[in-house]
CSV table of C-alpha atoms in Angstrom, one decimal:
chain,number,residue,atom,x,y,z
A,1,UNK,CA,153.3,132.4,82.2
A,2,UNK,CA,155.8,129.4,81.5
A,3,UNK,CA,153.8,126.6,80.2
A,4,UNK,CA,154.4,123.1,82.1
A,5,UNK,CA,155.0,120.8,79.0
A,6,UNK,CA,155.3,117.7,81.3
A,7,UNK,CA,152.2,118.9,83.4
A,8,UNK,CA,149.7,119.3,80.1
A,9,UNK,CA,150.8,116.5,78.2
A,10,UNK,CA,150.0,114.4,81.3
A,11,UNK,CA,146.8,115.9,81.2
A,12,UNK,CA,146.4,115.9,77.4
A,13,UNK,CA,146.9,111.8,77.9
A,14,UNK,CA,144.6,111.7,80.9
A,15,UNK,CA,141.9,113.3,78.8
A,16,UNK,CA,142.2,111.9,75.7
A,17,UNK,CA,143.1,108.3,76.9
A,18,UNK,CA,142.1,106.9,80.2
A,19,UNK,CA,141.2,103.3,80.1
A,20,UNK,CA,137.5,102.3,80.4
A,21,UNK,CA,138.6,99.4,81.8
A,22,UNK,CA,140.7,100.1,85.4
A,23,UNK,CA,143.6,97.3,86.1
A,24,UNK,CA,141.8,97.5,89.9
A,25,UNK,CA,142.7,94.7,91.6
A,26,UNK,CA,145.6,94.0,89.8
A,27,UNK,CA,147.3,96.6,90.9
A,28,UNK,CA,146.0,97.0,94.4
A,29,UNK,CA,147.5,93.8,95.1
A,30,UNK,CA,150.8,95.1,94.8
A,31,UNK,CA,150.9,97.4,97.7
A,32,UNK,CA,148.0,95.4,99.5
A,33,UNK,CA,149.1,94.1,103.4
A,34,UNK,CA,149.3,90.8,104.2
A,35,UNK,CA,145.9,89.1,103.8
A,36,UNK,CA,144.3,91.8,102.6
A,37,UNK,CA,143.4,89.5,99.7
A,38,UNK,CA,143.2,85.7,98.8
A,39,UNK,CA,146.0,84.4,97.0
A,40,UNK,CA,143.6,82.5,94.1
A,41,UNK,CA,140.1,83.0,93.3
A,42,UNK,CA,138.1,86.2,93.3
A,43,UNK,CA,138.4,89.4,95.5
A,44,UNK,CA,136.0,89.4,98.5
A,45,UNK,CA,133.2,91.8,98.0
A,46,UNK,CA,132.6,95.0,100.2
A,47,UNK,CA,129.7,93.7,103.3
A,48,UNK,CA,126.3,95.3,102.6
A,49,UNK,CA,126.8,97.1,105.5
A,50,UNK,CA,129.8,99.2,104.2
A,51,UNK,CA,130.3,102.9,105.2
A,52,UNK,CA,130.5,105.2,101.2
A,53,UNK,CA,133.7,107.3,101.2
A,54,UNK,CA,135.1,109.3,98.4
A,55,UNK,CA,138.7,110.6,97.9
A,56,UNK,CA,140.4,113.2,95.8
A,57,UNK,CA,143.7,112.5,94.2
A,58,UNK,CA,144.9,115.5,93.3
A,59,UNK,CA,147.8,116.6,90.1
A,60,UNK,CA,149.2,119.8,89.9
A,61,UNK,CA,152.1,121.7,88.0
A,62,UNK,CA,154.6,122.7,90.6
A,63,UNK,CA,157.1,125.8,89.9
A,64,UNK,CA,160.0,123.3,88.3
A,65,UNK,CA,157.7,121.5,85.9
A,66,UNK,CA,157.1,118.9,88.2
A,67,UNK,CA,153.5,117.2,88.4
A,68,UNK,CA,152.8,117.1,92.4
A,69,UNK,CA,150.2,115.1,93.7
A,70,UNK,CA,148.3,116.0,97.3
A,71,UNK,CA,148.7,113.9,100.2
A,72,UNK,CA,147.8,114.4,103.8
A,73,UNK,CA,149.7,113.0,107.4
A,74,UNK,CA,146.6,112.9,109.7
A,75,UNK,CA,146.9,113.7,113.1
A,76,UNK,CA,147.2,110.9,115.8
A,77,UNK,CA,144.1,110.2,117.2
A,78,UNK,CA,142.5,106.9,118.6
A,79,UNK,CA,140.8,105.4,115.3
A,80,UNK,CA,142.0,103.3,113.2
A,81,UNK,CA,144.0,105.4,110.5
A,82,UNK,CA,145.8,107.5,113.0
A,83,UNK,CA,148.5,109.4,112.0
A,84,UNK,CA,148.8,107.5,108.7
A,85,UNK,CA,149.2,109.4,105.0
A,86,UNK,CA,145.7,110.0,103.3
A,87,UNK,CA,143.8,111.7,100.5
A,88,UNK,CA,141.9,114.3,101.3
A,89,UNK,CA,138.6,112.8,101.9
A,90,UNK,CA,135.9,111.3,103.9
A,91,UNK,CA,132.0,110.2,104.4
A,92,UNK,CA,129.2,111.7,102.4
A,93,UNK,CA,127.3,114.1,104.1
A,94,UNK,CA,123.2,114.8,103.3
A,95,UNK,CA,124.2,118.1,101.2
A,96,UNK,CA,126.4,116.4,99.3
A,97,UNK,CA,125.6,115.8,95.6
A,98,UNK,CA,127.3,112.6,95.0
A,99,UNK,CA,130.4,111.8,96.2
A,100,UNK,CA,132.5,113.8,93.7
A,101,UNK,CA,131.0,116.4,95.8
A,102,UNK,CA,131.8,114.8,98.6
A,103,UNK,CA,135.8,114.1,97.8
A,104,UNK,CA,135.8,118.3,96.9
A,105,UNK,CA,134.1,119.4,100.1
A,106,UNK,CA,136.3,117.3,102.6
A,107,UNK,CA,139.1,118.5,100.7
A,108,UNK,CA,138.2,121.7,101.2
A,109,UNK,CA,137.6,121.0,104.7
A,110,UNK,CA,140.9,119.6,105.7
A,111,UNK,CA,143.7,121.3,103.7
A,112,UNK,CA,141.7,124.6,102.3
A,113,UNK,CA,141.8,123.5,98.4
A,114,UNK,CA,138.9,125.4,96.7
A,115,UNK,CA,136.4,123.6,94.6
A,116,UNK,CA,135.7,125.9,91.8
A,117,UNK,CA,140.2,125.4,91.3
A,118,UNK,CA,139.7,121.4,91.0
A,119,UNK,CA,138.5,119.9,87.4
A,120,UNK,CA,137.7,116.2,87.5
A,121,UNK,CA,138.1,114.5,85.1
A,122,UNK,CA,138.4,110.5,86.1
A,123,UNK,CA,137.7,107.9,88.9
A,124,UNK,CA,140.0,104.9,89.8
A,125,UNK,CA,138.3,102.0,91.4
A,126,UNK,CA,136.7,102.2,94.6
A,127,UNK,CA,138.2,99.9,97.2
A,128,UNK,CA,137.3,98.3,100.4
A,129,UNK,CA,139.3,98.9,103.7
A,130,UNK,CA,137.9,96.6,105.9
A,131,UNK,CA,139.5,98.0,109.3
A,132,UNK,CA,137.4,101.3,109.1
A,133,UNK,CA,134.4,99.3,106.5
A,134,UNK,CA,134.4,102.0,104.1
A,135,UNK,CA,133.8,101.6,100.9
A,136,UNK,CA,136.2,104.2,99.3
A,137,UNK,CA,135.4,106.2,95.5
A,138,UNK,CA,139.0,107.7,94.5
A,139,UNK,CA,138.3,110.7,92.0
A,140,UNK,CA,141.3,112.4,90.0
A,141,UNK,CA,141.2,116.0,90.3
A,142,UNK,CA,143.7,118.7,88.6
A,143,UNK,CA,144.6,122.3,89.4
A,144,UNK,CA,145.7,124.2,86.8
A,145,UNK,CA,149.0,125.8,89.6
A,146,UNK,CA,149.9,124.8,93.0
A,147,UNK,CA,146.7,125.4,95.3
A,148,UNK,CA,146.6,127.9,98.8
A,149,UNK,CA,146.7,124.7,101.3
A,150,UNK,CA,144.8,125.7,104.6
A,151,UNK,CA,145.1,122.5,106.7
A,152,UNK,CA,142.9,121.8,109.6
A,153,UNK,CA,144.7,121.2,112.6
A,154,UNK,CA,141.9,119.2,114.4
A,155,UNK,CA,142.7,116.5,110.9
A,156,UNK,CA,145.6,117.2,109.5
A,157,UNK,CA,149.9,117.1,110.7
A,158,UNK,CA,151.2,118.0,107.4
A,159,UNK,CA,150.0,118.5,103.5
A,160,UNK,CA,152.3,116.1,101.5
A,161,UNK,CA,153.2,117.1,97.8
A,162,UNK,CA,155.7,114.3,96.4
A,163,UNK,CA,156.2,114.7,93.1
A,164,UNK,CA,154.1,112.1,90.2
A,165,UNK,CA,157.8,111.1,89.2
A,166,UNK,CA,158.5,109.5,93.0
A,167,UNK,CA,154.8,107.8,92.9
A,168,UNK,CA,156.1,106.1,89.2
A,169,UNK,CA,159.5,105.5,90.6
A,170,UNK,CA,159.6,101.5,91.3
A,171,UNK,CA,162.9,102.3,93.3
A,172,UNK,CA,160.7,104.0,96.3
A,173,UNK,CA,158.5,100.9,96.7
A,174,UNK,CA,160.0,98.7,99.9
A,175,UNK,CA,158.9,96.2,102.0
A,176,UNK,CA,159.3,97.0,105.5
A,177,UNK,CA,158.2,95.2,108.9
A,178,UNK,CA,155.3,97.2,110.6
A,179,UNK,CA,153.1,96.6,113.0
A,180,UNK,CA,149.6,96.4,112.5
A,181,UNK,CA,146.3,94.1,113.2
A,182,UNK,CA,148.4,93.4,116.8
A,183,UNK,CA,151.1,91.6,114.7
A,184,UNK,CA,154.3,92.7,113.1
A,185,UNK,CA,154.1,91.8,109.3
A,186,UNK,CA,155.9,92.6,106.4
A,187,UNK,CA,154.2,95.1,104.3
A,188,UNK,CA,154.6,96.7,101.3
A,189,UNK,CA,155.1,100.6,101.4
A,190,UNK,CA,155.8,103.9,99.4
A,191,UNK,CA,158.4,106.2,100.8
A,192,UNK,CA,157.7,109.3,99.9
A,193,UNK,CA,158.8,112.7,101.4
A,194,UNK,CA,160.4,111.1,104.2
A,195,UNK,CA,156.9,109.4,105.2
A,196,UNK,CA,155.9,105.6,105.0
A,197,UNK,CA,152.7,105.5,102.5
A,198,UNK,CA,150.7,101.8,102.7
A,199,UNK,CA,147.6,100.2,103.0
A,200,UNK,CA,145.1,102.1,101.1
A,201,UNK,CA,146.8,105.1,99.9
A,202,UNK,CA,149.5,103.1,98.6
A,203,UNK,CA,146.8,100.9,96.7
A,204,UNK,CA,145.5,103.8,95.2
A,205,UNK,CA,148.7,105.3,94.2
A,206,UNK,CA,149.6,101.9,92.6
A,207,UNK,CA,146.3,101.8,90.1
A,208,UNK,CA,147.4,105.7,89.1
A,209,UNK,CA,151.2,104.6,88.7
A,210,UNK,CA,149.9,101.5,86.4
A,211,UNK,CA,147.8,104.0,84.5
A,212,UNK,CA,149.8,107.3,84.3
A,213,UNK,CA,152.6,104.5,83.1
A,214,UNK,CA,150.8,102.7,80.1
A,215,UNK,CA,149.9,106.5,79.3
A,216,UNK,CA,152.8,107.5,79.0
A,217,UNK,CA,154.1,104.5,76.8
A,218,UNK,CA,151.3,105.8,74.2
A,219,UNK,CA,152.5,107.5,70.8
C-alpha cells in the first residue's frame, strides 16, 4: 500500500507537537459573526444552564495524498442549525462514557463512520453557540484511509470531504452578507466544496487551521 507522506507527517506533528496551550479565542474570532463577541475585555462565559455537546473533527488520507477532513450539510428542518455544514456530533446521551464517546457514537449515527476506525488523539477548545446554548467539546479524530460513510437521511443532506489544504487556504475565507438573527449582516465564511461554512464550524476550523499551520512551520 502507497504510504501518504503528507498524511503521516501531519499526523507525526499532531502527535508529537500539539500545543498545551490552544490559541481558542484568538482564533475563533476570526470566523466569529457579528457580535458573537465583545470587541475589548474578556469572552462571555457559557450560562450555567448550557446544554454539553461534543464534536468529532475528523483527518484522513484520501487516494491522491490529500488529508480530507469530514463535514456534514444537515438537512433543513425547523431548529436553529438547519441545513447548515456541521461536524458530526451532538448531545451526550446516559450510555455515553464521556463525551469523546459521545463525538464517536453520533458520528456513527449520522454518517456510518465506525468507532474502533477513529484514534483520538487531541481536543480543540470547547465553544459556546449561544442560539442552540450548547456548550460544544471538538475532539480530533484520524482514520488511517477514507471511511464507509453511511449517512442518515432523517440528519444529514450530504457528507462533505474538503481537503486540509482548502481549510489552510486563506484565499477561501470571504465575507459575505447573510441573513441571520432576523437581520442581514456581514459574516465571515469558508467556502468549501461549493458550500458556505460559518458560525461554529467555521470557528472550529479556524483554531485547527492556526494549529495545523504553526505545525507545519516546525523543523
Amino acid at each position: 500500500m502507497e504510504v501518504n507522506t503528507e498524511y503521516y507527517a501531519l499526523v507525526r506533528a499532531i502527535k508529537e507537537g500539539w500545543p498545551e496551550i490552544l490559541p481558542g479565542s484568538a482564533a475563533h474570532r476570526r470566523m466569529a459573526p457579528p457580535g458573537r463577541f465583545r470587541d475589548d475585555g474578556p469572552d462571555p462565559l457559557p450560562p450555567p444552564h448550557a446544554r454539553l455537546g461534543a464534536v468529532l473533527v475528523l483527518l484522513y488520507p484520501n487516494h491522491d495524498l490529500q488529508t480530507q477532513v469530514v463535514l456534514t450539510l444537515r438537512k433543513a428542518y425547523d431548529g436553529p442549525h438547519s441545513a447548515q455544514v456541521s461536524f458530526p456530533g451532538g448531545k451526550p446521551e446516559p450510555s455515553d462514557e464521556g463525551l469523546r464517546h459521545t463525538a464517536l457514537r453520533e458520528a456513527q449515527e449520522e454518517i456510518g463512520i465506525a468507532p474502533h476506525e477513529v484514534q483520538m488523539v487531541a481536543e480543540l477548545t470547547p465553544l459556546y453557540i449561544p442560539p442552540s446554548n450548547f456548550l460544544v467539546y471538538p475532539f480530533l479524530g484520524l482514520c488511517e484511509e477514507k471511511p464507509r460513510f453511511v449517512p442518515d437521511p432523517k440528519e444529514v443532506d450530504l457528507v462533505l470531504q474538503p481537503r486540509l489544504s482548502d481549510v489552510l487556504n486563506s484565499g477561501n475565507r470571504l465575507v459575505q452578507r447573510m441573513h441571520t438573527r432576523g437581520e442581514m449582516w456581514e459574516v465571515p465564511t469558508l467556502q468549501l466544496e461549493g458550500q458556505v461554512v460559518w458560525g461554529a464550524t467555521a470557528m472550529i476550523l479556524e483554531e485547527l487551521a492556526w494549529v495545523i499551520s504553526e505545525l507545519k512551520t516546525r523543523p
